[in-house]
Amino acid sequence: MKDNDNRSKPITDLTIRRLSSYLRTLDILEKTGVKIISSKKLADIEGISDGLVRKDLTLFGSFGIRGTGYHVSPLKRHVTRILGLDRRWNIVLIGTGETSKIFLDSEAFQKKNFQVIKIFDKTPELIGKKLDNLVISDMNNLENEIDPKIVDLAIVAVSPPDVQSVIDRLGKIGIKGALYFASRSVAVPKNMVVRNQDVSIELGTLTYHISRKVPG
Amino acid sequence: MKDNDNRSKPITDLTIRRLSSYLRTLDILEKTGVKIISSKKLADIEGISDGLVRKDLTLFGSFGIRGTGYHVSPLKRHVTRILGLDRRWNIVLIGTGETSKIFLDSEAFQKKNFQVIKIFDKTPELIGKKLDNLVISDMNNLENEIDPKIVDLAIVAVSPPDVQSVIDRLGKIGIKGALYFASRSVAVPKNMVVRNQDVSIELGTLTYHISRKVPG
DNA sequence: TAGATTGTTAATCGATTAACAATC
DNA sequence: TAGATTGTTAATCGATTAACAATC
C-alpha cells in the first residue's frame, strides 16, 4: 500500500518523537542482523504498547505484513523518509563552546546527513580561527552570511541571554528551525520550529521522582 | 495555605517538566528584579495557557494571591522544593568523554546543589588520572565504590553498547536514578528512574516539521 | 469599592488501550 | 489450514481549556 496522505490527521510531536526513537532502534536491529520485527517486540524495546507502535506507523502507511511483522530495513527506510532524514541537511552552528564541539563529533551528525556548513561566534579572538575545517565567522554578519535557501537548521549554542536575539534574527532571515541548549524559554518566531534541550529539565524530573520514592 | 498532599493526584511528567521550566524562568525573573508575576505573564513566557500554569501549581499548593499574582521568590522556593532541589544531590559520573566534561562545568551542576563525588571510566589509561579534582576510578569497581546510601544519581555518559549493562548494574546496587545520552532505548530496572537525552530525537522532530512546512 | 487574578470545576479535546476482523 | 500479527475502530483514559466564583 502507498503511504497515506496525512492531511488533517492528528500527528503530534509525541508521535514524531516515538518515530525518532523507533528509528534508532531499527538502526541497531539492522546492524545486529535482525531482519524482521513485530510491533510487540519493538514495543517491548521501546517500553510502550504494541498497539501504539502500530498506530504511529499506520498514520503514515501500511508497512507491515500480517502474521509476520515488519521487515527491519524497509521500515527503517520508511521512518527515515517520514522524518525527512532521507536527504542532506545543511546546518549552521552558532556559538563555539563545548556544546558545539560535542555536536560536531556526535554520531547524530555523522550518520544522518547533517552537514555543518558555517560556524559563528561573537568572540573577536575566535573569529577567523578554524573549527572542524571551517573558518569561524562573526556573529554580527549572520544576516549576510546565511542564505535561508541553503541553510536548513541552526544549532544555537550561545549563552542564555543571547539566545532570544539569535533566534529572532534567524527567524527574520527565514531559517525554519533551531535547536538551542540554554536553560531558558524563548519566544518562537512565526514560521519557525524551535526545540530546546536542557539537562536541568531532565534532572528536575529525576530529582522529583526520587524525592517521592524515598519519603522523608 | 499548606501544601496539598498529593496522594492519588494525577501528577505526570508533563507537569513536572513544566515545573522545571517554570523554575528556570522564575530564576531569571528573580535575577532581573521582578517581584511578582501573574499566571498569565508566566504562561506567555512559557508559551502555554495561564490556566495550565495555575493548574500545575495548585496540584502542590496555593502559592498565589488573588488579584495580584505570585511572589517570584517564594514561588521559586516552592517549586524548588517540589522538585526536590532544596537539598544536595550526590552524583556519580560514568564515562569521561566530552559529554561528561560539559556536565562538569554546566550551569545546571553548579547552581543546583549537584555534587559529583565520583567518576568512573573503563579505559585503563584514564584510570587513576584526575578530572575535576577527582581521581578516575575503574568502571569494573562500580559495585565496590558506589554506596547507594550516599549516591543519589548517575550520569551515564558511555557509548550506546555499554549503556544497558551500566544501568543494570546501577539498578542492582540500588541507585535510584540515571540520565544517559546514548542514542538508544534501554530496559529500565525496577525501582529506578531513567531518563535519556538524545539530540537525534530533537533533530528528528525538527526535520519532520520542516519537511512538511516546505512541501516538495 | 472596582479591578484583577487565583483556585477550581466542568467541558472539551487529545492520546492510549482494548479488542478484533482481516490476512499473511 | 492454523497461528500469528497487522491495521483499525470503538472505548477508555488523561490532559488541557473554558469559565467563573472566590477573594485579594
XYZ file of C-alpha atoms (C1' of nucleotides) in Angstrom:
480
model
C 0.000 0.000 0.000
C 1.063 3.549 -0.698
C 1.713 5.975 2.102
C -1.365 7.601 3.444
C -1.608 11.242 2.822
C -1.720 12.884 6.196
C -3.850 15.915 5.645
C -5.999 16.602 8.683
C -4.532 13.663 10.612
C -3.631 14.342 14.189
C 0.123 13.811 14.077
C 1.702 15.320 17.126
C 5.180 15.641 18.459
C 4.573 12.684 20.746
C 4.234 10.517 17.663
C 7.221 12.096 15.967
C 9.457 11.630 18.988
C 8.470 7.976 19.146
C 9.179 7.571 15.442
C 12.630 9.036 16.040
C 13.091 6.509 18.786
C 11.913 3.635 16.579
C 14.446 4.770 14.028
C 17.397 4.486 16.355
C 16.169 1.064 17.466
C 15.691 -0.089 13.876
C 19.179 1.099 13.117
C 20.603 -1.068 15.886
C 18.430 -4.027 14.903
C 19.562 -3.745 11.316
C 23.201 -3.633 12.356
C 22.668 -6.671 14.591
C 21.317 -8.593 11.633
C 17.669 -8.703 12.685
C 15.566 -8.928 9.526
C 12.015 -8.861 10.828
C 10.437 -7.436 13.964
C 6.894 -7.490 15.289
C 5.190 -4.455 16.774
C 5.167 -6.346 20.069
C 8.938 -6.845 20.126
C 9.620 -3.287 19.042
C 7.168 -2.034 21.648
C 8.937 -4.029 24.358
C 12.253 -2.457 23.425
C 10.664 0.981 23.460
C 8.805 0.338 26.680
C 5.391 1.066 25.176
C 2.410 -0.968 23.929
C 2.370 -2.793 20.617
C -0.848 -1.080 19.607
C 0.775 2.302 19.916
C 3.637 1.255 17.673
C 1.192 0.110 15.011
C -0.903 3.230 15.450
C 2.086 5.508 14.986
C 3.210 3.683 11.879
C -0.196 3.416 10.227
C -0.551 7.188 10.404
C 1.930 7.164 7.529
C 1.233 3.923 5.725
C 0.925 0.166 5.953
C 4.443 -1.050 6.319
C 3.874 -4.421 7.950
C 2.905 -7.937 6.928
C 0.048 -9.537 8.824
C 1.090 -12.664 10.607
C 4.738 -11.774 10.184
C 5.694 -8.313 11.355
C 7.829 -5.622 9.792
C 10.930 -6.028 7.658
C 13.536 -4.021 9.528
C 15.402 -2.420 6.643
C 12.387 -1.252 4.646
C 10.729 0.014 7.809
C 13.870 1.910 8.699
C 13.821 3.492 5.249
C 10.166 4.437 5.627
C 10.692 6.052 9.028
C 13.795 7.821 7.758
C 11.752 9.289 4.934
C 8.828 10.213 7.199
C 11.177 12.203 9.417
C 12.682 13.906 6.408
C 16.062 12.330 7.070
C 16.413 10.920 3.576
C 18.226 13.993 2.388
C 21.110 16.177 3.365
C 20.534 18.895 5.957
C 22.681 21.978 5.970
C 23.374 23.337 9.402
C 24.854 26.480 10.840
C 26.429 26.353 14.231
C 26.158 29.463 16.338
C 28.495 29.599 19.271
C 31.668 27.555 19.575
C 31.616 26.358 23.163
C 31.884 22.809 24.450
C 28.327 22.052 23.380
C 29.151 22.854 19.788
C 32.193 20.642 19.852
C 30.180 17.703 21.087
C 27.814 18.290 18.258
C 30.498 18.362 15.664
C 31.747 14.926 16.536
C 28.468 13.404 17.645
C 27.121 10.329 15.964
C 23.870 12.098 15.191
C 25.770 14.391 12.922
C 27.956 11.957 11.101
C 25.393 9.388 10.173
C 22.334 11.484 9.496
C 23.444 13.575 6.592
C 23.774 16.642 8.717
C 26.398 18.908 7.319
C 27.731 21.897 9.199
C 28.408 24.488 6.560
C 29.051 27.557 8.678
C 30.126 28.405 12.193
C 29.622 31.700 14.002
C 30.885 33.186 17.216
C 30.789 36.624 18.772
C 34.184 36.460 20.485
C 36.607 38.597 18.452
C 39.579 36.358 19.252
C 37.852 33.315 17.778
C 36.647 34.910 14.561
C 38.850 33.817 11.683
C 40.126 30.766 13.552
C 39.234 27.313 12.311
C 36.951 24.737 13.823
C 36.159 21.495 12.088
C 37.819 22.830 8.917
C 35.536 25.833 8.855
C 36.578 29.412 9.442
C 34.613 30.904 12.322
C 32.534 33.863 11.147
C 31.487 36.932 13.053
C 28.046 36.591 14.578
C 27.357 40.169 13.601
C 27.356 39.051 9.992
C 24.717 36.373 10.466
C 22.310 38.112 8.114
C 24.862 38.485 5.354
C 26.420 35.074 5.581
C 23.386 32.841 5.979
C 21.309 32.076 2.930
C 17.996 30.543 4.021
C 17.739 28.814 0.659
C 20.842 26.840 1.571
C 20.729 26.616 5.339
C 18.036 24.360 6.811
C 18.705 24.367 10.514
C 20.595 26.254 13.180
C 22.244 24.836 16.253
C 22.238 27.661 18.744
C 24.889 27.065 21.370
C 25.119 30.523 22.872
C 24.643 31.698 26.433
C 21.104 32.135 27.811
C 20.995 35.935 27.464
C 21.975 35.721 23.794
C 19.573 33.001 22.719
C 16.475 35.089 22.085
C 18.127 37.640 19.842
C 19.877 34.929 17.837
C 16.622 33.019 17.373
C 14.840 36.229 16.378
C 17.486 37.078 13.825
C 17.399 33.567 12.385
C 13.631 33.755 12.130
C 13.830 37.077 10.366
C 16.134 35.798 7.644
C 13.874 32.803 7.121
C 15.638 29.923 8.860
C 12.965 27.318 9.519
C 14.279 25.537 12.579
C 16.659 25.770 15.507
C 17.797 23.755 18.453
C 19.196 25.516 21.490
C 20.573 24.304 24.797
C 20.346 27.238 27.136
C 18.311 26.853 30.285
C 15.586 29.316 29.466
C 12.380 29.682 27.472
C 12.261 31.625 24.244
C 9.539 33.273 22.240
C 9.331 31.370 18.971
C 9.203 33.471 15.802
C 6.386 32.845 13.362
C 7.108 30.110 10.826
C 9.928 28.702 12.869
C 10.240 25.435 14.748
C 12.395 25.745 17.828
C 13.452 22.998 20.182
C 15.286 23.212 23.459
C 17.422 20.562 25.059
C 18.105 21.420 28.649
C 19.702 18.978 31.000
C 18.280 20.788 34.011
C 14.764 19.800 32.949
C 15.739 16.138 32.871
C 17.482 16.445 36.195
C 14.345 18.041 37.613
C 12.223 15.059 36.658
C 14.761 12.702 38.204
C 15.041 14.558 41.483
C 11.283 14.910 41.703
C 10.630 11.212 41.276
C 13.443 10.110 43.542
C 12.350 12.528 46.243
C 8.895 10.936 46.229
C 10.198 7.357 46.145
C 12.260 7.744 49.254
C 9.912 9.604 51.561
C 11.490 11.650 54.296
C -2.279 27.608 52.877
C -0.269 24.467 53.417
C 0.871 22.340 50.548
C -1.705 19.869 49.418
C -0.795 16.293 49.977
C -0.621 14.696 46.606
C -1.669 11.127 47.277
C -3.733 9.803 44.410
C -3.336 13.012 42.410
C -2.526 12.609 38.763
C 0.880 14.221 38.621
C 2.642 13.258 35.437
C 5.966 14.003 33.879
C 4.331 16.621 31.679
C 3.560 18.612 34.805
C 6.995 18.019 36.281
C 8.766 19.119 33.124
C 6.708 22.297 33.079
C 7.503 22.931 36.730
C 11.190 22.582 35.880
C 10.669 25.093 33.136
C 8.832 27.490 35.448
C 11.758 27.205 37.816
C 14.314 28.343 35.291
C 12.036 31.223 34.307
C 11.477 32.206 37.927
C 15.211 32.140 38.439
C 15.705 34.612 35.603
C 12.807 36.785 36.762
C 14.218 36.896 40.271
C 17.639 37.888 38.976
C 16.045 40.591 36.816
C 14.380 42.042 39.879
C 10.819 41.030 39.079
C 8.974 40.646 42.375
C 5.533 39.489 41.309
C 4.261 37.612 38.284
C 0.774 36.587 37.202
C -0.019 33.161 35.801
C -0.823 34.919 32.537
C 2.593 36.536 32.234
C 4.394 33.371 33.235
C 2.277 31.408 30.773
C 3.159 33.822 27.983
C 6.847 33.339 28.663
C 6.378 29.580 28.700
C 4.201 29.590 25.610
C 1.272 27.888 27.339
C -2.086 28.934 28.807
C -2.456 30.684 32.140
C -4.921 28.103 33.345
C -2.375 25.367 32.891
C 0.182 27.253 34.945
C -2.305 27.628 37.781
C -3.393 24.017 37.458
C 0.182 22.755 37.676
C 0.906 24.849 40.732
C -2.300 24.092 42.594
C -1.511 20.392 42.402
C 1.031 21.184 45.090
C -0.491 24.066 46.989
C -1.929 27.557 46.819
C 1.018 29.792 46.237
C -0.651 32.811 44.699
C -2.551 35.860 45.815
C -5.894 36.519 44.137
C -5.970 39.808 42.366
C -2.205 40.079 42.499
C -0.326 37.037 41.217
C 2.619 35.141 42.610
C 5.571 36.491 44.530
C 8.545 35.359 42.451
C 10.990 34.417 45.194
C 8.623 32.408 47.369
C 7.209 30.658 44.316
C 10.708 29.796 43.199
C 11.383 28.308 46.616
C 8.165 26.307 46.473
C 8.926 24.886 43.037
C 12.500 24.162 44.079
C 11.194 22.160 46.996
C 8.534 20.373 44.937
C 11.228 19.180 42.547
C 13.374 18.029 45.422
C 16.050 20.567 44.548
C 16.191 22.060 48.032
C 18.927 19.685 49.048
C 22.288 18.479 47.858
C 22.398 15.685 45.280
C 25.376 13.411 45.103
C 26.201 12.287 41.612
C 28.476 9.732 40.050
C 29.711 10.299 36.558
C 30.262 7.224 34.441
C 32.326 7.788 31.348
C 34.695 10.696 30.863
C 34.038 11.784 27.291
C 33.134 15.223 26.030
C 29.594 14.881 27.338
C 30.843 14.402 30.873
C 33.063 17.419 30.629
C 30.177 19.586 29.565
C 28.295 18.346 32.558
C 31.042 19.128 34.957
C 31.111 22.763 34.030
C 27.472 23.204 33.158
C 25.362 25.749 34.942
C 22.864 23.075 35.949
C 25.525 21.484 38.053
C 26.966 24.486 39.739
C 23.839 26.171 40.848
C 21.599 23.255 41.713
C 23.484 21.638 44.520
C 24.601 18.786 42.347
C 27.887 17.448 43.546
C 29.931 14.992 41.530
C 31.547 12.741 44.106
C 32.953 10.002 41.911
C 33.996 9.477 38.322
C 34.396 6.168 36.513
C 35.829 5.094 33.198
C 36.682 1.791 31.617
C 39.721 2.971 29.676
C 42.825 1.692 31.525
C 44.906 4.711 30.538
C 42.443 7.095 32.167
C 42.005 5.251 35.445
C 43.966 6.984 38.166
C 44.106 10.260 36.251
C 42.310 13.285 37.575
C 39.232 15.043 36.264
C 37.600 17.916 38.099
C 39.806 17.185 41.124
C 38.568 13.619 41.324
C 40.599 10.512 40.616
C 39.004 8.471 37.855
C 38.014 5.030 39.141
C 37.820 1.761 37.268
C 34.335 1.025 35.984
C 34.843 -2.593 36.978
C 34.763 -1.494 40.590
C 31.397 0.245 40.321
C 29.793 -2.110 42.818
C 32.515 -1.664 45.391
C 32.952 2.054 45.088
C 29.354 3.253 44.920
C 27.368 3.390 48.129
C 23.682 3.845 47.272
C 23.115 5.437 50.646
C 25.420 8.249 49.571
C 24.960 8.398 45.814
C 21.638 9.721 44.554
C 22.009 9.871 40.814
C 24.201 8.627 37.999
C 25.132 10.453 34.849
C 25.820 7.729 32.326
C 27.975 9.067 29.536
C 29.157 5.829 27.988
C 28.815 4.529 24.451
C 25.492 3.022 23.321
C 26.573 -0.627 23.637
C 27.687 -0.094 27.237
C 24.647 1.784 28.491
C 22.376 -1.137 29.307
C 24.875 -3.045 31.415
C 25.855 0.083 33.326
C 22.213 0.909 34.033
C 21.551 -2.670 35.099
C 24.499 -2.659 37.473
C 23.445 0.681 38.946
C 19.947 -0.643 39.449
C 21.256 -3.723 41.167
C 23.248 -1.775 43.725
C 20.237 0.399 44.444
C 20.892 3.654 42.625
C 17.530 5.333 42.168
C 18.027 7.371 39.044
C 20.141 7.851 35.963
C 20.421 10.111 32.966
C 22.083 8.814 29.820
C 22.819 10.355 26.454
C 23.352 7.461 24.098
C 21.071 7.182 21.079
C 19.296 4.001 22.077
C 16.490 2.706 24.268
C 17.180 0.854 27.487
C 15.219 -1.523 29.650
C 14.674 0.272 32.931
C 15.399 -1.752 36.083
C 12.695 -1.986 38.709
C 12.713 0.871 41.241
C 14.834 3.050 39.019
C 14.001 6.236 37.157
C 15.933 6.562 33.932
C 15.950 9.469 31.535
C 17.542 9.803 28.143
C 18.657 12.954 26.427
C 19.331 12.298 22.795
C 19.934 15.094 20.381
C 18.937 12.911 17.434
C 15.369 12.791 18.753
C 15.205 16.580 18.801
C 16.726 16.790 15.364
C 14.130 14.300 14.135
C 11.271 16.493 15.278
C 12.866 19.492 13.590
C 13.479 17.774 10.268
C 9.985 16.285 10.309
C 8.276 19.610 10.816
C 10.449 21.495 8.377
C 9.975 18.831 5.718
C 6.205 19.287 5.991
C 6.366 23.068 6.025
C 8.223 23.325 2.779
C 6.434 20.827 0.582
C 8.399 19.346 -2.240
C -15.258 49.630 46.100
C -13.721 48.073 41.412
C -10.424 45.599 39.034
C -7.557 41.873 38.781
C -6.184 37.334 39.250
C -6.274 32.996 41.670
C -8.118 28.344 42.600
C -11.151 25.041 40.895
C -14.849 22.679 38.431
C -16.996 21.045 34.326
C -16.447 20.599 29.405
C -13.608 19.596 25.730
C -10.029 17.826 23.425
C -6.425 14.516 22.504
C -3.799 10.217 23.309
C -3.642 5.464 24.506
C -5.526 0.996 25.008
C -8.547 -2.839 24.169
C -10.157 -5.677 21.036
C -10.866 -7.959 16.875
C -11.625 -8.634 11.883
C -8.508 -9.041 8.104
C -4.952 -11.512 6.225
C -0.234 -13.251 5.702
C -5.001 -24.866 7.318
C -3.754 -22.883 11.961
C -1.176 -19.495 14.153
C 0.432 -15.082 14.241
C 0.338 -10.373 13.706
C -1.208 -6.288 11.322
C -4.438 -2.421 10.589
C -8.194 -0.144 12.527
C -12.276 1.033 15.246
C -14.541 1.990 19.484
C -13.826 2.611 24.370
C -11.181 4.477 27.874
C -8.169 7.290 29.918
C -5.684 11.535 30.640
C -4.550 16.403 29.718
C -5.927 20.975 28.548
C -9.091 24.656 28.228
C -13.046 27.419 29.333
C -15.243 29.669 32.602
C -16.343 31.649 36.831
C -16.929 32.103 41.878
C -13.831 33.442 45.423
C -11.068 36.880 47.089
C -7.060 39.978 47.309
